[in-house]
Tab-separated table of C-alpha atoms in Angstrom:
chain	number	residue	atom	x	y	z
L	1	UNK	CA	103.466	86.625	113.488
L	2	UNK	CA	104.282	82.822	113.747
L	3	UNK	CA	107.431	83.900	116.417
L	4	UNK	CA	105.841	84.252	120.277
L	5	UNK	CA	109.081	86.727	120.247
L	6	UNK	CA	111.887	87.969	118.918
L	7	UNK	CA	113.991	85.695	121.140
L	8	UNK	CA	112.299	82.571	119.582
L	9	UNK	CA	113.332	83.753	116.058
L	10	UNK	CA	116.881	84.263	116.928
L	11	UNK	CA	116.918	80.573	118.948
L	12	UNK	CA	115.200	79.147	115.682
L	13	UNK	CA	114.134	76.255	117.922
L	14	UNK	CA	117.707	75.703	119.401
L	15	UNK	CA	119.078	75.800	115.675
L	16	UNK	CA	120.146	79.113	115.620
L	17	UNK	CA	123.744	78.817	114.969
L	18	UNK	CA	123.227	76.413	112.218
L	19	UNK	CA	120.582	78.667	110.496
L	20	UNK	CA	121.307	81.744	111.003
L	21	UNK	CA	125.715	80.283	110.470
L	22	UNK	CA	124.449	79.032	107.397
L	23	UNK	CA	122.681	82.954	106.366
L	24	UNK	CA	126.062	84.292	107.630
L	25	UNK	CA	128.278	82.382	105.306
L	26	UNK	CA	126.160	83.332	102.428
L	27	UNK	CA	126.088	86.860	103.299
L	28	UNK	CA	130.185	86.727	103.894
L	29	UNK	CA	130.557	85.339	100.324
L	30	UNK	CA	128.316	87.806	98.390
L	31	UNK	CA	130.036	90.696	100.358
L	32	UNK	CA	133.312	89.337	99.712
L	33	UNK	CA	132.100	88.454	96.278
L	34	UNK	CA	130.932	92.792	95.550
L	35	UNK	CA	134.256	93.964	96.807
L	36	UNK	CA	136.401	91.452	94.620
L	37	UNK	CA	133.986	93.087	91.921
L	38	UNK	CA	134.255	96.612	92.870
L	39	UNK	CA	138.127	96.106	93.373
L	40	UNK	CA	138.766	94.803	89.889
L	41	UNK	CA	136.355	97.268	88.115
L	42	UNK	CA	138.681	100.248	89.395
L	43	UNK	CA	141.587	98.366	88.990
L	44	UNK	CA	140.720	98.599	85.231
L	45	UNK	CA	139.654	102.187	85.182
L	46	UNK	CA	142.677	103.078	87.155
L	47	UNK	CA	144.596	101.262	84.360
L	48	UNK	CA	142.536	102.648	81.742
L	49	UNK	CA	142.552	106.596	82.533
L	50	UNK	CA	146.204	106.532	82.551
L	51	UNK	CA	146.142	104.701	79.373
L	52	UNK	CA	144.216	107.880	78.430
L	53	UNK	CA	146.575	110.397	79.919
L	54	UNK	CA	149.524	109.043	78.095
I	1	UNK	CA	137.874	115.773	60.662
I	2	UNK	CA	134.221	114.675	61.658
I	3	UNK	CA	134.352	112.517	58.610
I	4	UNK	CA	137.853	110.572	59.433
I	5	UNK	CA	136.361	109.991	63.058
I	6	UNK	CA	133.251	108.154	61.834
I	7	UNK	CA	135.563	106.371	59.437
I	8	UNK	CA	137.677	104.815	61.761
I	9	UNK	CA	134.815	104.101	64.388
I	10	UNK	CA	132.598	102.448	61.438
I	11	UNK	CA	136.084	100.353	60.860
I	12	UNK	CA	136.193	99.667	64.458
I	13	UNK	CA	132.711	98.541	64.756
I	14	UNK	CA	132.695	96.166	61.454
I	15	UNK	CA	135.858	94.730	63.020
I	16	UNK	CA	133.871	93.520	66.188
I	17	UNK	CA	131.446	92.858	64.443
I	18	UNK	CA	132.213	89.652	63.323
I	19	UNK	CA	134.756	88.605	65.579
I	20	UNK	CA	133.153	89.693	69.467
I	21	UNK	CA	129.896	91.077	68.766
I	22	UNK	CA	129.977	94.945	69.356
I	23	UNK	CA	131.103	95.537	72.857
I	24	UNK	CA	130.353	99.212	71.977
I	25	UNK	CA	126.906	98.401	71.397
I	26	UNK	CA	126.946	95.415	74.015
I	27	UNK	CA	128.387	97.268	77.139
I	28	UNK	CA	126.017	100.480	77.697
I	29	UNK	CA	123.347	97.520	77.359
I	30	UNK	CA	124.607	95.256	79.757
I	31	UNK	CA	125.238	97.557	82.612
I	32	UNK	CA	121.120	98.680	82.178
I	33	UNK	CA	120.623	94.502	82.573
I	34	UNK	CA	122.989	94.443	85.397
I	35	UNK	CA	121.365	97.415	87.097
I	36	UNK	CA	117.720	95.905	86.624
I	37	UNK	CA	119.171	92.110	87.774
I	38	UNK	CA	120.956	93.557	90.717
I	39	UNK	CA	117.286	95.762	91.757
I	40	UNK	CA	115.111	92.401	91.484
I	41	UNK	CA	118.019	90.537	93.568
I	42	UNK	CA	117.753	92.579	95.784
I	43	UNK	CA	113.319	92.864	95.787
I	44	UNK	CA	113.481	89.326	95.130
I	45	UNK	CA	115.476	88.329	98.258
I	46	UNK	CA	113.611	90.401	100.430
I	47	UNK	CA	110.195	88.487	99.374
I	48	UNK	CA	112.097	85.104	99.637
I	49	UNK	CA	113.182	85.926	103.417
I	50	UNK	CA	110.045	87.311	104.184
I	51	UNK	CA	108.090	84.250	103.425
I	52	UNK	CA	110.951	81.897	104.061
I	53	UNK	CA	111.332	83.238	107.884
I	54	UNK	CA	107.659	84.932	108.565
I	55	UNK	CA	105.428	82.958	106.216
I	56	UNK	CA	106.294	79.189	106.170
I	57	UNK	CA	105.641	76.864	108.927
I	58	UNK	CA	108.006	75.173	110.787
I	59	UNK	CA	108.523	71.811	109.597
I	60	UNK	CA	107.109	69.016	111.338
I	61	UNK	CA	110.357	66.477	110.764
I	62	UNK	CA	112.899	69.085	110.967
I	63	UNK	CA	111.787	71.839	113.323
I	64	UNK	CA	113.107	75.100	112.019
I	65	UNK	CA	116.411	74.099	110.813
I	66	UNK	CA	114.830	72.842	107.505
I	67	UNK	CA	115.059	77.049	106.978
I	68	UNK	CA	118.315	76.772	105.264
I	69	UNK	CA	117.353	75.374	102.560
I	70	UNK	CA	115.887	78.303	101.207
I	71	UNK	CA	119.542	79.073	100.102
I	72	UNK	CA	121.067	76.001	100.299
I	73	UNK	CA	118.956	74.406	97.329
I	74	UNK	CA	118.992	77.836	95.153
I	75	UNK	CA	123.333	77.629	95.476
I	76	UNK	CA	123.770	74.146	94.602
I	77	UNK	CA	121.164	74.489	91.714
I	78	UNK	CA	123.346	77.775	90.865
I	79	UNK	CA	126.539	76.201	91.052
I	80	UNK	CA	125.276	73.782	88.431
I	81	UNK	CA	123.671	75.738	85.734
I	82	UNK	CA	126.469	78.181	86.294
I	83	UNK	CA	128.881	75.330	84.864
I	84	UNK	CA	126.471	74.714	82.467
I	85	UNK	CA	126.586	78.019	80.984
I	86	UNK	CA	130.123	78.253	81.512
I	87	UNK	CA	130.579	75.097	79.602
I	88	UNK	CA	128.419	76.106	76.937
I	89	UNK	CA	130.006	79.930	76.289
I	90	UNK	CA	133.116	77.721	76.392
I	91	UNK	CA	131.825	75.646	73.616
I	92	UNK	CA	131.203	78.298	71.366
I	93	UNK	CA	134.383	79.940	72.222
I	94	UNK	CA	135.990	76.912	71.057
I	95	UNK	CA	133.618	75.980	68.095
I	96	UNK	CA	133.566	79.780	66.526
I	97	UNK	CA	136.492	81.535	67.894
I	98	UNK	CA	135.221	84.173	69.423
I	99	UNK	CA	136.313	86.436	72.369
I	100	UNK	CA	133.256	87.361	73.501
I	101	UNK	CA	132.059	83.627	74.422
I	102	UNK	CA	135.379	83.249	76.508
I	103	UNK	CA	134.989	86.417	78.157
I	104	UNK	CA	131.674	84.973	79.117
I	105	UNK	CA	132.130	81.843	80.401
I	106	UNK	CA	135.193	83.922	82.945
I	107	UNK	CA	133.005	86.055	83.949
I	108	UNK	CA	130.567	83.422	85.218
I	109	UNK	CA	133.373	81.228	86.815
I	110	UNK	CA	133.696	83.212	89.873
I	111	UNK	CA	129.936	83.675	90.896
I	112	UNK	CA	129.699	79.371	89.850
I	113	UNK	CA	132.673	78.974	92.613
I	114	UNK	CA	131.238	81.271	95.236
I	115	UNK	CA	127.785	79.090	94.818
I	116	UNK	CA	129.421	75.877	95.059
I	117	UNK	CA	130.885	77.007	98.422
I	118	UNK	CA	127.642	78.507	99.813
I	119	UNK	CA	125.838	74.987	98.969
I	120	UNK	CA	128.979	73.303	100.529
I	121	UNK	CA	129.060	75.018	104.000
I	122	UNK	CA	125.084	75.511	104.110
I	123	UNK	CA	124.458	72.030	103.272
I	124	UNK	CA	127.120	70.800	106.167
I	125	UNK	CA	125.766	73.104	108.567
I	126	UNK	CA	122.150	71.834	107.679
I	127	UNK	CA	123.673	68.370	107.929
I	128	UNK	CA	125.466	68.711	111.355
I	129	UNK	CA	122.220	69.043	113.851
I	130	UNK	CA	119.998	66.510	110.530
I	131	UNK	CA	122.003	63.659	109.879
I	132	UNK	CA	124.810	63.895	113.210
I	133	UNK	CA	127.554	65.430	110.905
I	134	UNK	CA	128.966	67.738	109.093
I	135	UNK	CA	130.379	65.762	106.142
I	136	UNK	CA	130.064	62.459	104.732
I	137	UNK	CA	131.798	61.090	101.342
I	138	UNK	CA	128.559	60.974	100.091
I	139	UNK	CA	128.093	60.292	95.886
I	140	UNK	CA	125.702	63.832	96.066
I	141	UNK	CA	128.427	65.697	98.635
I	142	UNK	CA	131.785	64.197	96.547
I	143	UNK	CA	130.243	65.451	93.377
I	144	UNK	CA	129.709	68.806	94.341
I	145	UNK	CA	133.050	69.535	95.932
I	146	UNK	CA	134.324	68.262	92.391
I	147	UNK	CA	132.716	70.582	90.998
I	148	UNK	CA	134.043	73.291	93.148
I	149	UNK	CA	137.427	72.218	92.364
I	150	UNK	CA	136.570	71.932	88.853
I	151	UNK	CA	135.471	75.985	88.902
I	152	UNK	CA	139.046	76.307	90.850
I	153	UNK	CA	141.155	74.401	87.900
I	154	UNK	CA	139.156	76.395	85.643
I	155	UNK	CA	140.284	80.044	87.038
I	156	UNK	CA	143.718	78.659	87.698
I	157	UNK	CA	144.220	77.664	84.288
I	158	UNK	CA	142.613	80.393	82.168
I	159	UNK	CA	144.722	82.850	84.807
I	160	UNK	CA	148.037	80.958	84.301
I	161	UNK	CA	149.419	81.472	80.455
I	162	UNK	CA	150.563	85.020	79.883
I	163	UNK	CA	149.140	84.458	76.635
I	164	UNK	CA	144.986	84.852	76.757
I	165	UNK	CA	144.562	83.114	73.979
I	166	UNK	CA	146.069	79.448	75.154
I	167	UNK	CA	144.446	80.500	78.514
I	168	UNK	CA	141.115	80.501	76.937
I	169	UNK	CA	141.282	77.576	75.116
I	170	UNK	CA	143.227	75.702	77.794
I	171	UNK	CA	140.658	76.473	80.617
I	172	UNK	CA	137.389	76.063	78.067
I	173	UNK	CA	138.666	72.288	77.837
I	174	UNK	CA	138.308	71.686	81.762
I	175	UNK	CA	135.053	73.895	81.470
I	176	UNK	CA	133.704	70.822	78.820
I	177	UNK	CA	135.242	67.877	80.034
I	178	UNK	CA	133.946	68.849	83.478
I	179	UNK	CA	130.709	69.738	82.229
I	180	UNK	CA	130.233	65.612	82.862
I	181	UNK	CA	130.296	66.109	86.270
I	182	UNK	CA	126.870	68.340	86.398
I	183	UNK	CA	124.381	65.287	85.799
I	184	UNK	CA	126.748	63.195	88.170
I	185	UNK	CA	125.850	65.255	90.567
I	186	UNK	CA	122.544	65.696	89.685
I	187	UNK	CA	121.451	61.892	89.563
I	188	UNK	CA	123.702	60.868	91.965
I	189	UNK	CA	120.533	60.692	94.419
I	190	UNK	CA	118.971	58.290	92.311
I	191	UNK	CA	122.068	56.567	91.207
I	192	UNK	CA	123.709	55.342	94.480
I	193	UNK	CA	122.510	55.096	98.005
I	194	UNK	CA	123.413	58.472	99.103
I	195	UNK	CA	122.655	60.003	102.841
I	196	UNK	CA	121.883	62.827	100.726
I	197	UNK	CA	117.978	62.961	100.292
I	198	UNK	CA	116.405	62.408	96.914
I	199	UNK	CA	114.679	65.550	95.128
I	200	UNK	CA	111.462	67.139	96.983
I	201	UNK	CA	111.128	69.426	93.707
I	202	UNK	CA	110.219	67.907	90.628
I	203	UNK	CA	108.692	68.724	87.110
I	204	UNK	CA	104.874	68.241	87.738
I	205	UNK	CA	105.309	67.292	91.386
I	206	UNK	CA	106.819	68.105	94.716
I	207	UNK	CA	106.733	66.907	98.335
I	208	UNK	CA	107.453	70.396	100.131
I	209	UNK	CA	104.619	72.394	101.481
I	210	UNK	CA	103.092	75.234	99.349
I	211	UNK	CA	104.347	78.073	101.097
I	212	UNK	CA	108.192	76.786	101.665
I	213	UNK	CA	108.118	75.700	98.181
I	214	UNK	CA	107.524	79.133	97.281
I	215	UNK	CA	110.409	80.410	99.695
I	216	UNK	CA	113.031	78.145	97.627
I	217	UNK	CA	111.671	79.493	94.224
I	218	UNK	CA	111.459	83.070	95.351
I	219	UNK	CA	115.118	82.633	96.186
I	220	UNK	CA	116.102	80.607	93.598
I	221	UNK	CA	114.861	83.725	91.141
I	222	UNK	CA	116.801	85.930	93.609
I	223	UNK	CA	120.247	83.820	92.802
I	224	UNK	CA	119.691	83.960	88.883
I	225	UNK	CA	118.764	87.906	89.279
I	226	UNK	CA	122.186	88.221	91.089
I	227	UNK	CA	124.562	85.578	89.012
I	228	UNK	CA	123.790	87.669	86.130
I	229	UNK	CA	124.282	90.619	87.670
I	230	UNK	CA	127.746	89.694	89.133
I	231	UNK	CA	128.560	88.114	85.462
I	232	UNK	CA	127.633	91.187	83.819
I	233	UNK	CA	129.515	93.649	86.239
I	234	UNK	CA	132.589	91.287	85.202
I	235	UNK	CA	132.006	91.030	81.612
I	236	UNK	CA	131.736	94.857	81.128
I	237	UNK	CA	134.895	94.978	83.552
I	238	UNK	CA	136.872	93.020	81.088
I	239	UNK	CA	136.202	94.839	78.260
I	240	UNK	CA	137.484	97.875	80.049
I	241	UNK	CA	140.663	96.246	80.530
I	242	UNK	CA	140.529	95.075	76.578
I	243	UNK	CA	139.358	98.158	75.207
I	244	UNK	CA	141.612	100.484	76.501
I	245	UNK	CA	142.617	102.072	73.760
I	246	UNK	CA	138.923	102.680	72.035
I	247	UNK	CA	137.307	106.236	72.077
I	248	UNK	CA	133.946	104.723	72.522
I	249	UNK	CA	134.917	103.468	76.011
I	250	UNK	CA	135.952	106.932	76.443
I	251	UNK	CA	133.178	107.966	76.165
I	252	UNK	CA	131.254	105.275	77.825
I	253	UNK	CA	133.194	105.495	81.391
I	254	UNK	CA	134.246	108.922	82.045
């Protein structure tokens, strides 16, 4: 392994909160970006069963 | 009975035939290549981590910070050939009238937004503890918040006329006017002093070490793998909400 420890990959040579800042703001936005997908898929099925039921 | 049901559905189909393509046909066929592009996302990003954080060496300029990149580079590329596309379905919406091309180019505006910001805020943390700050009216960094406001207009636009139609055409005008903007950005290393370095990846040639090369392009497949994926999940979502009314869908979601 190329980290003498875990510590050292967290600190990411004193850079930490600009790396791993930069991991968490991609990781927010694809989360963020699932739910708005998952939201509007059963927003549409929700719409589309009762269509049905009518 | 059996024989009026086929009717209608063969009247159905030649209807969408011409005008949209078949989503019948289309949609059980793009959720198998949204399941497959979500799966090698997901593989793909694992890889690109893996060597990204474990494989390649710290850089000898940059110290470890350089590591953001490996999804700072993939975004902005994104965010680009996600207007591209847009601009392009857009196009053809406009050229041959069809629904399907619109429907296209809205389901990729989102995903082109979301990679504009993650190239944005990446880039200006990367920039921060590089070049002593976090932004910088840069030709490279003014460009590319254009274009995120450019995907914004976009989705604002197409969202805003109660009828589709005029929302389509309205927003596909932005999506091609805009389209400009991409090589802007693009050669705006080479065309004005920018802080913003110049390209280390080009066609035939590049200036990064093997292994963190192969980080970014592991990635970069990774971003593809998953801005199809999210398009897909999006386009098959708004035929749902189109296609209410057809049996096949029925069939299709239940």
């Amino acid at each position: 392994m190329m980290w003498d420890s875990w510590g050292a990959f967290w600190d990411m040579g004193g850079r930490g909160f600009f790396v791993w800042g930069s991991y968490g703001a991609l990781a927010i936005a694809v989360i963020a970006e699932l739910v708005m997908l998952n939201r509007a898929r059963s927003n549409a099925l929700n719409a589309s069963h009762e269509n049905h039921d009518h | 009975m059996a024989r009026t049901e086929s009717q209608s559905h063969d009247k159905f189909a030649g209807r969408w035939f011409w005008r949209y393509a078949s989503p019948a046909a289309f949609f059980p066929l793009a959720g198998k290549l949204e399941k497959l592009c979500w799966v090698i996302a997901a593989v793909l990003t694992a890889v690109g981590l893996y060597i990204g954080f474990f494989v390649a060496p710290t850089d000898a300029q940059q110290g470890e910070v350089y590591r953001v990149i490996f999804i700072h580079v993939p975004a902005a590329w994104m965010a680009m050939v996600i207007y591209l596309a847009m601009a392009f379905w857009s196009g053809t919406g406009l050229v041959l009238g069809t629904r399907l091309s619109f429907m296209m180019s809205h389901a990729l505006a989102p995903t082109g937004a979301m990679m504009a910001v993650v190239a944005l805020v990446t880039g200006s943390l990367w920039g921060r503890p590089t070049w002593g700050t976090y932004w910088v009216w840069d030709a490279r960094l003014t460009s590319t918040l254009i274009l995120f406001f450019l995907y914004v207009g976009y989705m604002a636009l197409a969202a805003s006329f109660d009828d589709k139609k005029k929302g389509d055409r309205a927003s596909a005008l932005i999506a091609l006017v805009g389209a400009i903007n991409v090589p802007i950005i693009y050669f705006s290393v080479k065309w004005w002093n920018t802080l913003h370095q110049g390209s280390s990846v080009r066609p035939g040639s590049s200036s990064m070490a093997a292994t963190m090369l192969t980080a970014m392009m592991v990635m970069t497949f990774a971003f593809w793998a998953y801005a199809i994926a999210a398009a897909l999940h999006r386009l098959r979502t708004q035929v749902i909400e189109r296609e209410r009314e057809a049996s096949w869908l029925k069939e299709a979601i239940k």
